[in-house]
XYZ file of C-alpha atoms in Angstrom:
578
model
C 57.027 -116.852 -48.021
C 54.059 -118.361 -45.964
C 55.103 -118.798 -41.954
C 58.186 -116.763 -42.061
C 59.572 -117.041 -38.548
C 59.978 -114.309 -36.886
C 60.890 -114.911 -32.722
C 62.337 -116.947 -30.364
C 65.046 -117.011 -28.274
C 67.801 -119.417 -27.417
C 69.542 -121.710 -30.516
C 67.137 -124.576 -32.445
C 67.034 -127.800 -30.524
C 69.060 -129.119 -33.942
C 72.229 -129.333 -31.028
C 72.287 -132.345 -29.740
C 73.633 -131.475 -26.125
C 71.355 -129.975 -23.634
C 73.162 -126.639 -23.315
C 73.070 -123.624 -21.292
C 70.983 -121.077 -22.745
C 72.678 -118.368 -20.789
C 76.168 -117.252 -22.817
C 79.104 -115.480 -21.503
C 80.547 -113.016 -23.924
C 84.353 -112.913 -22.716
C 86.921 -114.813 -20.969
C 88.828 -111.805 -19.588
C 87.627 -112.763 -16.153
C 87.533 -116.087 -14.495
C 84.292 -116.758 -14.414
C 83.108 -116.295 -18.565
C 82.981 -120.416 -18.584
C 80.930 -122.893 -16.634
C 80.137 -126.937 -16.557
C 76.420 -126.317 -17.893
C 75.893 -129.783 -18.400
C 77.185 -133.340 -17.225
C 75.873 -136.775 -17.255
C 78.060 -139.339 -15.464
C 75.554 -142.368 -14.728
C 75.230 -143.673 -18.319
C 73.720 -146.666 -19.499
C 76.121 -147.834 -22.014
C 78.425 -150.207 -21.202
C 81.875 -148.899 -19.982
C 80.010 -145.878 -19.733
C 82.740 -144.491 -22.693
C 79.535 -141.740 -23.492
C 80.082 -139.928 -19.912
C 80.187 -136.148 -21.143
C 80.154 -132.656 -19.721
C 79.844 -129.706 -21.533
C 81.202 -126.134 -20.854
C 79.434 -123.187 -21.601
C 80.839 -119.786 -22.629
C 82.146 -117.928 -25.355
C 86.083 -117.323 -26.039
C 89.810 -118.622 -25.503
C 89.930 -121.977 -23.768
C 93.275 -122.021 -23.316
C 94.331 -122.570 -20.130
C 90.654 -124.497 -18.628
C 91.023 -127.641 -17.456
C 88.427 -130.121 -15.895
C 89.451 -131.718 -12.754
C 88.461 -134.524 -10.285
C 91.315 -134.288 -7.926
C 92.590 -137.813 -9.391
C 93.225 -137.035 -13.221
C 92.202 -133.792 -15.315
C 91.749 -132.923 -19.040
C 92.741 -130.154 -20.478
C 91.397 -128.268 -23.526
C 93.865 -127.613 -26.225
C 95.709 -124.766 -26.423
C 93.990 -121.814 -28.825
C 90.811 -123.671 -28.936
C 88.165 -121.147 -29.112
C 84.412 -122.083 -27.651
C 81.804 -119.986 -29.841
C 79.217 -121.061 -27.269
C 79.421 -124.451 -25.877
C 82.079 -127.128 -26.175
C 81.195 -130.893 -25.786
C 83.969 -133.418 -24.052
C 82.849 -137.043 -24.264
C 84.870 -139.874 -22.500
C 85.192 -141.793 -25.526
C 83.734 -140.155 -29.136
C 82.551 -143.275 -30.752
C 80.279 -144.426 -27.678
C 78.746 -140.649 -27.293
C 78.146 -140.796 -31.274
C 76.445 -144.119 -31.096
C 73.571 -142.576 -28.015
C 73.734 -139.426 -29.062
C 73.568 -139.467 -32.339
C 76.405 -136.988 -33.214
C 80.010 -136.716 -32.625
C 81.552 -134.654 -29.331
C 83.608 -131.479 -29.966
C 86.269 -133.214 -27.987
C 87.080 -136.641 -26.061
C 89.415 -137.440 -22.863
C 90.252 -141.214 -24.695
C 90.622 -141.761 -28.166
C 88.433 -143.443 -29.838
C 88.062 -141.660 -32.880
C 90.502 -140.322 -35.105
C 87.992 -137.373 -35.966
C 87.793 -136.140 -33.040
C 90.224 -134.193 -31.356
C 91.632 -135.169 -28.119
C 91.869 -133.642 -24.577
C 95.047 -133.208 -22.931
C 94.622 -135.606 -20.176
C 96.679 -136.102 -16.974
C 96.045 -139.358 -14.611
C 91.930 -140.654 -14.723
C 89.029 -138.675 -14.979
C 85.978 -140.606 -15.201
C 82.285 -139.459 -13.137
C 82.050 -141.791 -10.717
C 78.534 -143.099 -10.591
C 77.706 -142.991 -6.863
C 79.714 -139.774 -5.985
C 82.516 -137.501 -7.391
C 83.018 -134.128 -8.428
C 83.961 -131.669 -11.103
C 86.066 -128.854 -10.476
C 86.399 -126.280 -13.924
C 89.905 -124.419 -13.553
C 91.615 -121.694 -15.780
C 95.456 -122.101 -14.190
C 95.180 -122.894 -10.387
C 92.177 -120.440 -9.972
C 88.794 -122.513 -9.588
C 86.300 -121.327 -11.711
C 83.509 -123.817 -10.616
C 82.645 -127.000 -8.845
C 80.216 -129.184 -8.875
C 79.562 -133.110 -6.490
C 77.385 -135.147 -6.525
C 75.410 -136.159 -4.645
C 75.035 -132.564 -2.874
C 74.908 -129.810 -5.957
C 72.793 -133.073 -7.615
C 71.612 -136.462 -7.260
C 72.614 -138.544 -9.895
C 70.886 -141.829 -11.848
C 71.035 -143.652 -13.794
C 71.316 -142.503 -17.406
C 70.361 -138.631 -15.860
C 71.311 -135.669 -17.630
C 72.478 -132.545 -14.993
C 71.242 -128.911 -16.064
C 73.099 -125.767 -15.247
C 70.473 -122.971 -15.635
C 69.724 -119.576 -14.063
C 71.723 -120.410 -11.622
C 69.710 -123.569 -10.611
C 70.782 -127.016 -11.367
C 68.339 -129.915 -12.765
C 65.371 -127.612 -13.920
C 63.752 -130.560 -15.146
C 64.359 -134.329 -14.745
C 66.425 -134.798 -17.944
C 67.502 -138.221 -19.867
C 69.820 -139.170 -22.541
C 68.678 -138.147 -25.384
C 66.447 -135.950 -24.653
C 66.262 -132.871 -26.139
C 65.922 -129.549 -24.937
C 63.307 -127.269 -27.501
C 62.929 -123.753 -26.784
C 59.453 -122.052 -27.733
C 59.373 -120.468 -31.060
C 56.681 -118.839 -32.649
C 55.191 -118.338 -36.469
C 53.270 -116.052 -38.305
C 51.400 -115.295 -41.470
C 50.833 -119.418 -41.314
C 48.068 -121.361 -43.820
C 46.336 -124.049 -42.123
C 43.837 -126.413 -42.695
C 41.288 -128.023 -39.633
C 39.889 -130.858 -39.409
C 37.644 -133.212 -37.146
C 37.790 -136.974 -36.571
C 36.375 -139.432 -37.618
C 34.347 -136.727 -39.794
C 36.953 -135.784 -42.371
C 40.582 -137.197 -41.028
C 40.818 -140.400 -43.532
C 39.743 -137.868 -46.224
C 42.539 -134.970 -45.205
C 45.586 -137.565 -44.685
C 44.539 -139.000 -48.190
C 44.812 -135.640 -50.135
C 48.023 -135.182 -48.161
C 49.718 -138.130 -48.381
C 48.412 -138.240 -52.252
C 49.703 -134.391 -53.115
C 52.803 -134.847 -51.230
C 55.797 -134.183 -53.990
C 59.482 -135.241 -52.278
C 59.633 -136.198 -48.767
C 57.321 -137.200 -46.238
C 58.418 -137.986 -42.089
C 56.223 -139.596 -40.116
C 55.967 -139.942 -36.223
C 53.301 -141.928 -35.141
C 52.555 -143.591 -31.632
C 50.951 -146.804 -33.154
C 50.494 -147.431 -36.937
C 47.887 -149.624 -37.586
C 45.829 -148.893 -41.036
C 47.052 -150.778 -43.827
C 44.993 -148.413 -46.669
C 47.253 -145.742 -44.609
C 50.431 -147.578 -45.327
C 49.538 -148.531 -48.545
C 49.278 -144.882 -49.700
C 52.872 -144.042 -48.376
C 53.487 -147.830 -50.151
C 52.619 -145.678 -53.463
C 54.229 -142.360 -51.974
C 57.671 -144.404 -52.403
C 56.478 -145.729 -55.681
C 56.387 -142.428 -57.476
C 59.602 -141.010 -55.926
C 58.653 -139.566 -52.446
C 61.176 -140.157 -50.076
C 59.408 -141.522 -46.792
C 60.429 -142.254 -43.511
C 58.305 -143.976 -40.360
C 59.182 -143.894 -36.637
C 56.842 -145.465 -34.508
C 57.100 -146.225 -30.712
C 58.479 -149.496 -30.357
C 56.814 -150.519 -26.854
C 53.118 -149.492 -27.184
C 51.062 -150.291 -24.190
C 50.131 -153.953 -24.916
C 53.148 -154.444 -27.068
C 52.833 -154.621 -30.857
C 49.916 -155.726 -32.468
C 49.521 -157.864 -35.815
C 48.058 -155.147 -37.797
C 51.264 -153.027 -37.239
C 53.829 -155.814 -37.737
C 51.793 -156.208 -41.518
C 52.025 -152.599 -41.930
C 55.594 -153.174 -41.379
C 55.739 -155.905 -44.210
C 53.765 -152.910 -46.398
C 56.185 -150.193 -46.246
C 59.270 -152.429 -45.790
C 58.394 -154.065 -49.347
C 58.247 -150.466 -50.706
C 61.553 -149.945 -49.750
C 60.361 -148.003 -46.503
C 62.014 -148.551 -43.354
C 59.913 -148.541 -39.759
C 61.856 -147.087 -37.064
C 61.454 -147.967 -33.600
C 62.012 -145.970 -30.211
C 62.961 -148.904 -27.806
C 65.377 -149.778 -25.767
C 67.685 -152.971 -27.509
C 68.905 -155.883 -25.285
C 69.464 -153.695 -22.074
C 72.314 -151.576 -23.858
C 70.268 -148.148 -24.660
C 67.527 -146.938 -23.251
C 64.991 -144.565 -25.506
C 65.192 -141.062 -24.144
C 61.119 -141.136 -23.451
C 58.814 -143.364 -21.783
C 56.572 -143.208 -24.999
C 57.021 -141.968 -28.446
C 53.499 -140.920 -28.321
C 53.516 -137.763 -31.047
C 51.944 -137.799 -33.749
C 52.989 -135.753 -36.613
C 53.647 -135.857 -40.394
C 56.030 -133.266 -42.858
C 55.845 -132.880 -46.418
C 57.820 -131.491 -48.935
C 59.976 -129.373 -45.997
C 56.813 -126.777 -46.102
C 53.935 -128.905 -44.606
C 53.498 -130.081 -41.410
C 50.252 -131.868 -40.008
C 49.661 -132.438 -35.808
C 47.008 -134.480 -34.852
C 45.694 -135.953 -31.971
C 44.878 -139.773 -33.386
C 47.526 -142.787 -33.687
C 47.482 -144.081 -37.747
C 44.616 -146.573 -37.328
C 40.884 -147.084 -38.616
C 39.786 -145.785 -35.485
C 41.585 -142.687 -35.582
C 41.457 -142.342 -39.632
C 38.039 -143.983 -40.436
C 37.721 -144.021 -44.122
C 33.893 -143.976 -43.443
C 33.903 -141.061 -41.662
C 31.837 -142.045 -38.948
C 32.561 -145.050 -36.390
C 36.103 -143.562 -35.042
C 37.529 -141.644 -32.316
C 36.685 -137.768 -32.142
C 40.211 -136.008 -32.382
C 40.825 -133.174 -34.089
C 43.751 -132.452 -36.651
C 45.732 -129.404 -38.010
C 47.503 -129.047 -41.528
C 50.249 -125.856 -41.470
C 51.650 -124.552 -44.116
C 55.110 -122.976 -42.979
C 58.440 -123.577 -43.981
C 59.922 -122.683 -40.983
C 57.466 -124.259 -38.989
C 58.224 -127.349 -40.962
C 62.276 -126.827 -40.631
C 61.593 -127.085 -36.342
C 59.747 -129.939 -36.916
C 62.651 -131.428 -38.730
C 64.653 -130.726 -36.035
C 62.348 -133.317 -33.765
C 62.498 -135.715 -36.238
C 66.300 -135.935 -36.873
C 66.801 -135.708 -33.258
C 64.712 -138.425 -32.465
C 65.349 -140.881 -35.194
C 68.789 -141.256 -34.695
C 70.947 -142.556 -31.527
C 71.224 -146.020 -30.257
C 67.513 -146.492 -28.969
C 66.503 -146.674 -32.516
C 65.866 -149.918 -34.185
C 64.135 -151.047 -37.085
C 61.030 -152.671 -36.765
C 60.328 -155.670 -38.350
C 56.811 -157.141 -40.123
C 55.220 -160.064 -40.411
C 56.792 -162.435 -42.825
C 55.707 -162.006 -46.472
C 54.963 -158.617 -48.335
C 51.645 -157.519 -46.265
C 48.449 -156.788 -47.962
C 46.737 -153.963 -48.311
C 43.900 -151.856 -50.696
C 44.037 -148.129 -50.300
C 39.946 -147.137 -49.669
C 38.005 -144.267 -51.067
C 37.095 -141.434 -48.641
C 33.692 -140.685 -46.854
C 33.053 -137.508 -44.906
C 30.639 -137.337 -42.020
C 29.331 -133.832 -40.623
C 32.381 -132.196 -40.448
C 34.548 -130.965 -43.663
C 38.536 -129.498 -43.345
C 38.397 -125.656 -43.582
C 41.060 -123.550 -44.341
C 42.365 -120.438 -42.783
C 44.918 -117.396 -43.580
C 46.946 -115.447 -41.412
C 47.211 -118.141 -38.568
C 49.866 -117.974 -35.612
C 51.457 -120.801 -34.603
C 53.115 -122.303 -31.707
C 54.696 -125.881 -31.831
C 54.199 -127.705 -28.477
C 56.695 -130.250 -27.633
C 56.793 -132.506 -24.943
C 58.588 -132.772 -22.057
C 60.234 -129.503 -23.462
C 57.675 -127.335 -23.711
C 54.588 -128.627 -21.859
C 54.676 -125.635 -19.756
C 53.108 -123.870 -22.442
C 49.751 -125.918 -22.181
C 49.120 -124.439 -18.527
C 50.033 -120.719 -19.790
C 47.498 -121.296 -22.585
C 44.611 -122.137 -19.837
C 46.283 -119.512 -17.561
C 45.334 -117.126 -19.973
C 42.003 -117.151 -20.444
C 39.647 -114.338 -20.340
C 36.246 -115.675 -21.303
C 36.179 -118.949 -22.113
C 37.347 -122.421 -22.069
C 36.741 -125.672 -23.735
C 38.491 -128.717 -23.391
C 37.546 -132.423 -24.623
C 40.136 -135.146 -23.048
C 40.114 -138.560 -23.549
C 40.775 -138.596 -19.919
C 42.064 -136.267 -16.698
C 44.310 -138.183 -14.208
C 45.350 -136.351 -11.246
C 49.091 -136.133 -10.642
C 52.036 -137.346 -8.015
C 51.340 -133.961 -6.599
C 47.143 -135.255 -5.859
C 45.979 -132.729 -8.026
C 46.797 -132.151 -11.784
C 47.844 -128.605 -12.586
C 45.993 -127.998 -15.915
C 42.913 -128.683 -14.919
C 43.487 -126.164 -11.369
C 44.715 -123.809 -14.016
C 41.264 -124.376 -15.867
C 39.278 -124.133 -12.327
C 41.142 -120.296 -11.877
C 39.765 -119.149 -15.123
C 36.489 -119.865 -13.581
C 37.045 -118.533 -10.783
C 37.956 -115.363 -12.456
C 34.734 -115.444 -14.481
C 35.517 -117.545 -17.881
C 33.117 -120.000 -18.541
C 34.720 -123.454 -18.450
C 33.426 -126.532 -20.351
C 34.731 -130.172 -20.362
C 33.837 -133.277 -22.211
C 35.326 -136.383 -20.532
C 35.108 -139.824 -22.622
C 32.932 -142.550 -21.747
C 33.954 -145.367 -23.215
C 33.863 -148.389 -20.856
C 37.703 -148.891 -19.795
C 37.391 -144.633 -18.829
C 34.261 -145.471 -16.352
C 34.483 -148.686 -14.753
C 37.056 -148.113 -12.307
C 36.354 -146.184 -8.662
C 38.705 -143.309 -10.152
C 38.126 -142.482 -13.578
C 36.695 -140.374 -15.617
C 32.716 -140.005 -13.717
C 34.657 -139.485 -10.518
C 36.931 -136.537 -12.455
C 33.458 -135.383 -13.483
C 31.821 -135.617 -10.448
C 34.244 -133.551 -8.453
C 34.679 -130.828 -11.103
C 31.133 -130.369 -10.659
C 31.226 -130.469 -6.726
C 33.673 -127.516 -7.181
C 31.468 -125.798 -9.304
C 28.597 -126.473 -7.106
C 30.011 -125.127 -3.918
C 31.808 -122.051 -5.253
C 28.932 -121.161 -7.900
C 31.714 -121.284 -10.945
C 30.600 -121.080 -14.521
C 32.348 -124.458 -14.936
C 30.749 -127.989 -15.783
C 32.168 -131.316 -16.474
C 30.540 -133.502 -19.062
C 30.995 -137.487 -20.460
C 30.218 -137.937 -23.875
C 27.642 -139.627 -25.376
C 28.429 -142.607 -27.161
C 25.247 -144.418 -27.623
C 24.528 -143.351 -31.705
C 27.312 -145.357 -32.813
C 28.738 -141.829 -34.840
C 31.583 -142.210 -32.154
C 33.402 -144.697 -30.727
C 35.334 -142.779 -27.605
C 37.016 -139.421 -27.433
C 40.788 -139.956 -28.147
C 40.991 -135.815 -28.088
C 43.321 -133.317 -26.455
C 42.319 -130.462 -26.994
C 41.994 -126.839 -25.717
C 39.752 -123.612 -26.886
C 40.532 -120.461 -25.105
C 38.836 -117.063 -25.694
C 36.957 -118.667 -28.851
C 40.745 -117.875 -30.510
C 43.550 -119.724 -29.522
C 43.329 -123.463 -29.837
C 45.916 -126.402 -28.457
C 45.616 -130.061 -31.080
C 47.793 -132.330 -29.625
C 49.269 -135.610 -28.425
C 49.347 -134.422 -24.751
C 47.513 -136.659 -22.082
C 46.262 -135.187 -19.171
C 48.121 -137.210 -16.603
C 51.598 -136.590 -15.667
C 53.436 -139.252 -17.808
C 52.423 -137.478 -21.088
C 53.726 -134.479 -20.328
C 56.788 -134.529 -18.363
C 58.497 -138.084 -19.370
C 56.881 -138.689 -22.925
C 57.530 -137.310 -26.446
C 54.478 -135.496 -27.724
C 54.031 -133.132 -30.320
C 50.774 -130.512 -30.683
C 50.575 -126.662 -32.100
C 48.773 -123.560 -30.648
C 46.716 -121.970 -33.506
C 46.066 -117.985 -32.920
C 43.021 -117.416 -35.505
C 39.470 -116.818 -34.357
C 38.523 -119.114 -37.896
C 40.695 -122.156 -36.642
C 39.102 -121.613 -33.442
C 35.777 -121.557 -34.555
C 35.683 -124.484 -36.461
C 36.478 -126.415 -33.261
C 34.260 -124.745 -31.430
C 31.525 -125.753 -33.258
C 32.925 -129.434 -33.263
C 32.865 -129.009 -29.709
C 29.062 -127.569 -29.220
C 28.134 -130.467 -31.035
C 29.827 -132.967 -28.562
C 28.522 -130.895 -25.234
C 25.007 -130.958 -27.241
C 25.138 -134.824 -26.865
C 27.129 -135.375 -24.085
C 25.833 -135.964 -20.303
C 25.736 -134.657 -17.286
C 27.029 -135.615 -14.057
C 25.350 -135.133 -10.640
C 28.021 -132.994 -8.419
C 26.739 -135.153 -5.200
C 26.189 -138.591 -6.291
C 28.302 -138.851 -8.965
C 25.337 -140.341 -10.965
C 26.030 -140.050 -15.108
C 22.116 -138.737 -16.832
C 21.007 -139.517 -20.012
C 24.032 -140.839 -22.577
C 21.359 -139.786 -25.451
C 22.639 -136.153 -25.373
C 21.599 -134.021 -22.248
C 20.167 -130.685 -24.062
C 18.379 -132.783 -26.711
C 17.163 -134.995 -23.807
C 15.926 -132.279 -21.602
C 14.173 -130.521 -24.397
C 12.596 -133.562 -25.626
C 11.765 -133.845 -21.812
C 9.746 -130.608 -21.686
C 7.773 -131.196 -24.643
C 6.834 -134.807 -23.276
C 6.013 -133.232 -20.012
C 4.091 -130.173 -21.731
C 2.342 -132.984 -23.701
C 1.189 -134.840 -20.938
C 0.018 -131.752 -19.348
C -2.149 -130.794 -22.209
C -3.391 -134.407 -22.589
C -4.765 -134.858 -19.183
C -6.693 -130.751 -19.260
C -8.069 -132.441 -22.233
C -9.587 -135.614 -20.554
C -10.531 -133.600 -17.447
C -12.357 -130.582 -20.049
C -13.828 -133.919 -21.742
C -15.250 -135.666 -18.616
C -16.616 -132.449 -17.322
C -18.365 -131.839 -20.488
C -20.012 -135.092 -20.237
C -20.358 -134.926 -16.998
């Protein structure tokens, strides 16, 4: 079997509660339980889906959670095999959550088993405590605010020791790195090939296809998965439902595509004030076929990002993996984030929507398939971290192409320091910056980002250099990429922004390839772009020659050469007839 999994720790992010990953084995001392997890500023009404979960393995009889003014008690003989879940009320946890608690303190639903509860313990929002007992010995305690600050719909982390790791929300989810091997996969280039490769896919998938998709705009895109339903493939769409400038008429008549071939649009959004989506923006952009497929790209479902031309659109670059396992954690992101109470359905324009599915050109670049791959998933805000350990690596080389780098809250962003180090340490660090108007007209964009990369370089003597692309021959329109090379073998496609939003509140989605083929391939989509991209003056911040800086300057020489030659010639002339 293709991408047979072989490593990871922790359990699959399939668990809807953000849990502990440290496990006790025993309860035969006090302290083989903890609170690992609490929430108690919700944003549902009533706040019925207030929860805490306890973490440890064995007996609960006997543990009780207190507040000093009521308490709930587990059960007797009620055995934890890991984590246990209490809700305040089942039904209102289901509807955010998406899945029922183990347990709840008031009943709500007759499925779910009760607490033994004494007085009234609710989580105050503005201050309160929980104290975890096993008879009257006190096993932990935690208040607020002092262990934590709370807000509004915040999610509280017990781990290593440390409380709040990471700023978590309802809803979000809490992926732990996992790792595949022996993986197929397929690379490919926008605008070159992408229409092309999402054709054959869409086309040769058999069963199922799940889409996630920032913005879908490109009706012959929709009107493939129109036919997908037609012949039997079970499709599903979740888009984001607040897209910066709010949703456009081409994707409310994509709606009235699918939706009239039986194929429902699912929205992230918050709904009349009531839930709140667990991430600023739905931003990934993935697709999974068949339960063995799974294709990460870096471009939103739109002409500009799928050009059926091949030429005219964004240059992103695209991945096709072939892994069941791969494809089984990728499931797990979908379920988890298409169900819960910030999902809605999103609606189209009245009518059925029309649509005419177009024939595929190819530009320079064609998909190319490798064996043998190892891959990564990437998913933000849970795994972000792994995009700076990727840079943090390098040896030799880096390459990265951005639509843009922003710096963050901090003044400076992280990824691109880590990228700086690796020069530092002698790798030879490329970037290509886009220069599409809206990138470059403001005082701190991306010719400024440029221009001090380039002072660094300048006064430390780094191999590094900064670049904005060329855009003049029409081939592209901007650079929607975000993308890594390191080493000329390990490559990041992606979703992931380079400013903090992307990473740290957003969900994303992207896959580290380890093959020196995959790698390759990009690389050599990437020479091409540096090849025509232009430089930017480390002191004045001034942008050269859009028309492609190498072919410039060696179009330069020869001029100059020729001129040279010309005027010997004149001066050898008039001396002869002199």
């Amino acid at each position: 079997m293709k991408g047979e999994k072989i490593s990871f720790m922790g359990i699959r992010g399939a668990v809807f509660a953000i849990i502990l990953f440290v496990f006790f084995c025993t309860v035969s001392v006090s302290a083989g339980f903890v609170v690992s997890e609490f929430c108690p500023d919700t944003w549902l009404s009533g706040e019925g889906d207030e929860y805490f979960v306890i973490s440890g393995s064995g007996d609960l009889t006997g543990y009780y959670v207190t507040d000093n003014e009521g308490s709930a008690r587990f059960p007797d003989n009620t055995v934890s095999r890991g984590s246990v879940i209490v809700a305040q009320k089942a039904v209102d946890y289901e509807s955010v959550q998406g899945e029922k608690p183990d347990f709840e303190i008031y009943n709500s639903d007759p499925q779910v088993p009760d607490m033994v509860r004494t007085g009234t313990l609710k989580m105050a929002n503005s201050g309160d405590e929980l104290i975890l007992k096993r008879g009257v010995a006190v096993i932990q305690e935690v208040a607020w605010p002092g262990d934590v600050v709370s807000g509004e719909g915040r999610v509280h982390v017990y781990s290593d020791g440390v409380w709040d790791e990471r700023p978590y929300y309802i809803g979000q989810s809490r992926f732990e790195p996992e790792t595949f091997y022996d993986v197929s996969v397929t690379v490919f280039a926008a605008p070159d090939c992408s229409y092309a490769k999402l054709k054959d896919f869409i086309e040769n998938s058999k069963s199922s296809l799940d889409i996630n998709v920032y913005e879908f705009t490109g009706t012959s895109i929709a009107g493939l998965l129109a036919e997908a339903s037609g012949r039997g493939v079970d499709v599903d769409v979740l888009v984001e439902g607040s897209p910066v400038g709010g949703v456009s008429d081409e994707e409310k008549n994509v709606c009235s595509i699918l939706g009239s071939a039986g194929i429902p649009v699912l929205s992230m959004a918050t709904e009349n004030g009531v839930f709140h989506a667990p991430y600023r923006y739905d931003h990934a952009k993935y697709v999974i076929s068949d339960d063995s497929l799974v294709l990460v790209a870096s471009e939103n479902f739109g002409e500009t990002g799928y050009p059926s031309s091949g030429t005219g659109g964004n240059r992103g670059w695209g991945v096709v993996a072939e892994s069941p396992a791969l494809a089984s954690y990728f499931e797990d992101v979908f379920d988890r984030d298409s169900n819960g109470g910030w999902i809605t359905e999103m609606t189209g324009t009245n009518g059925v929507g029309s649509y005419s599915v177009a024939e595929a050109g190819t530009g320079k670049f064609l998909p190319e398939s490798f064996e043998g791959a190892t891959v990564t998933p990437v998913i933000s805000p849970d795994t972000s971290y792994l995009v700076g350990d990727l840079i943090s690596s390098a040896e030799e080389s880096v390459c990265i192409e951005q639509a843009y780098i922003k710096n963050w809250s901090s003044g400076e962003n992280p990824w691109l320091e880590d990228a700086i180090d690796a020069a530092r340490r002698g790798a030879d660090v490329r970037i290509i910056l886009d220069s599409y108007y809206y990138n470059i007209e403001d005082d701190d964009d991306n010719d400024e980002m440029a221009q001090y990369i380039n002072a660094v370089a300048s006064s430390e003597s780094l191999p590094l250099e900064a670049r904005l692309i060329s855009l003049e021959s029409g081939y592209l329109d901007k650079v929607h990429n975000k993308g890594v090379i390191v080493d000329g073998r390990l490559v990041l496609v992606s979703s992931i922004n380079w400013n903090e939003n992307s990473p740290s509140y957003n969900r994303e989605a992207g896959l580290i390839i380890d093959h020196a083929g995959a790698a390759g391939y990009f690389t050599e989509v990437f020479d091409a772009d540096w090849d025509s991209s232009a430089p930017v003056d480390p002191s004045t911040g001034h942008i050269g020659d859009v028309s492609g800086s190498s072919q410039t300057d060696e179009l330069r020489n020869y001029i100059a050469a020729g001129v040279i030659i010309l005027f010997a010639v004149l001066y050898f002339v008039r001396k002869k007839e002199s």
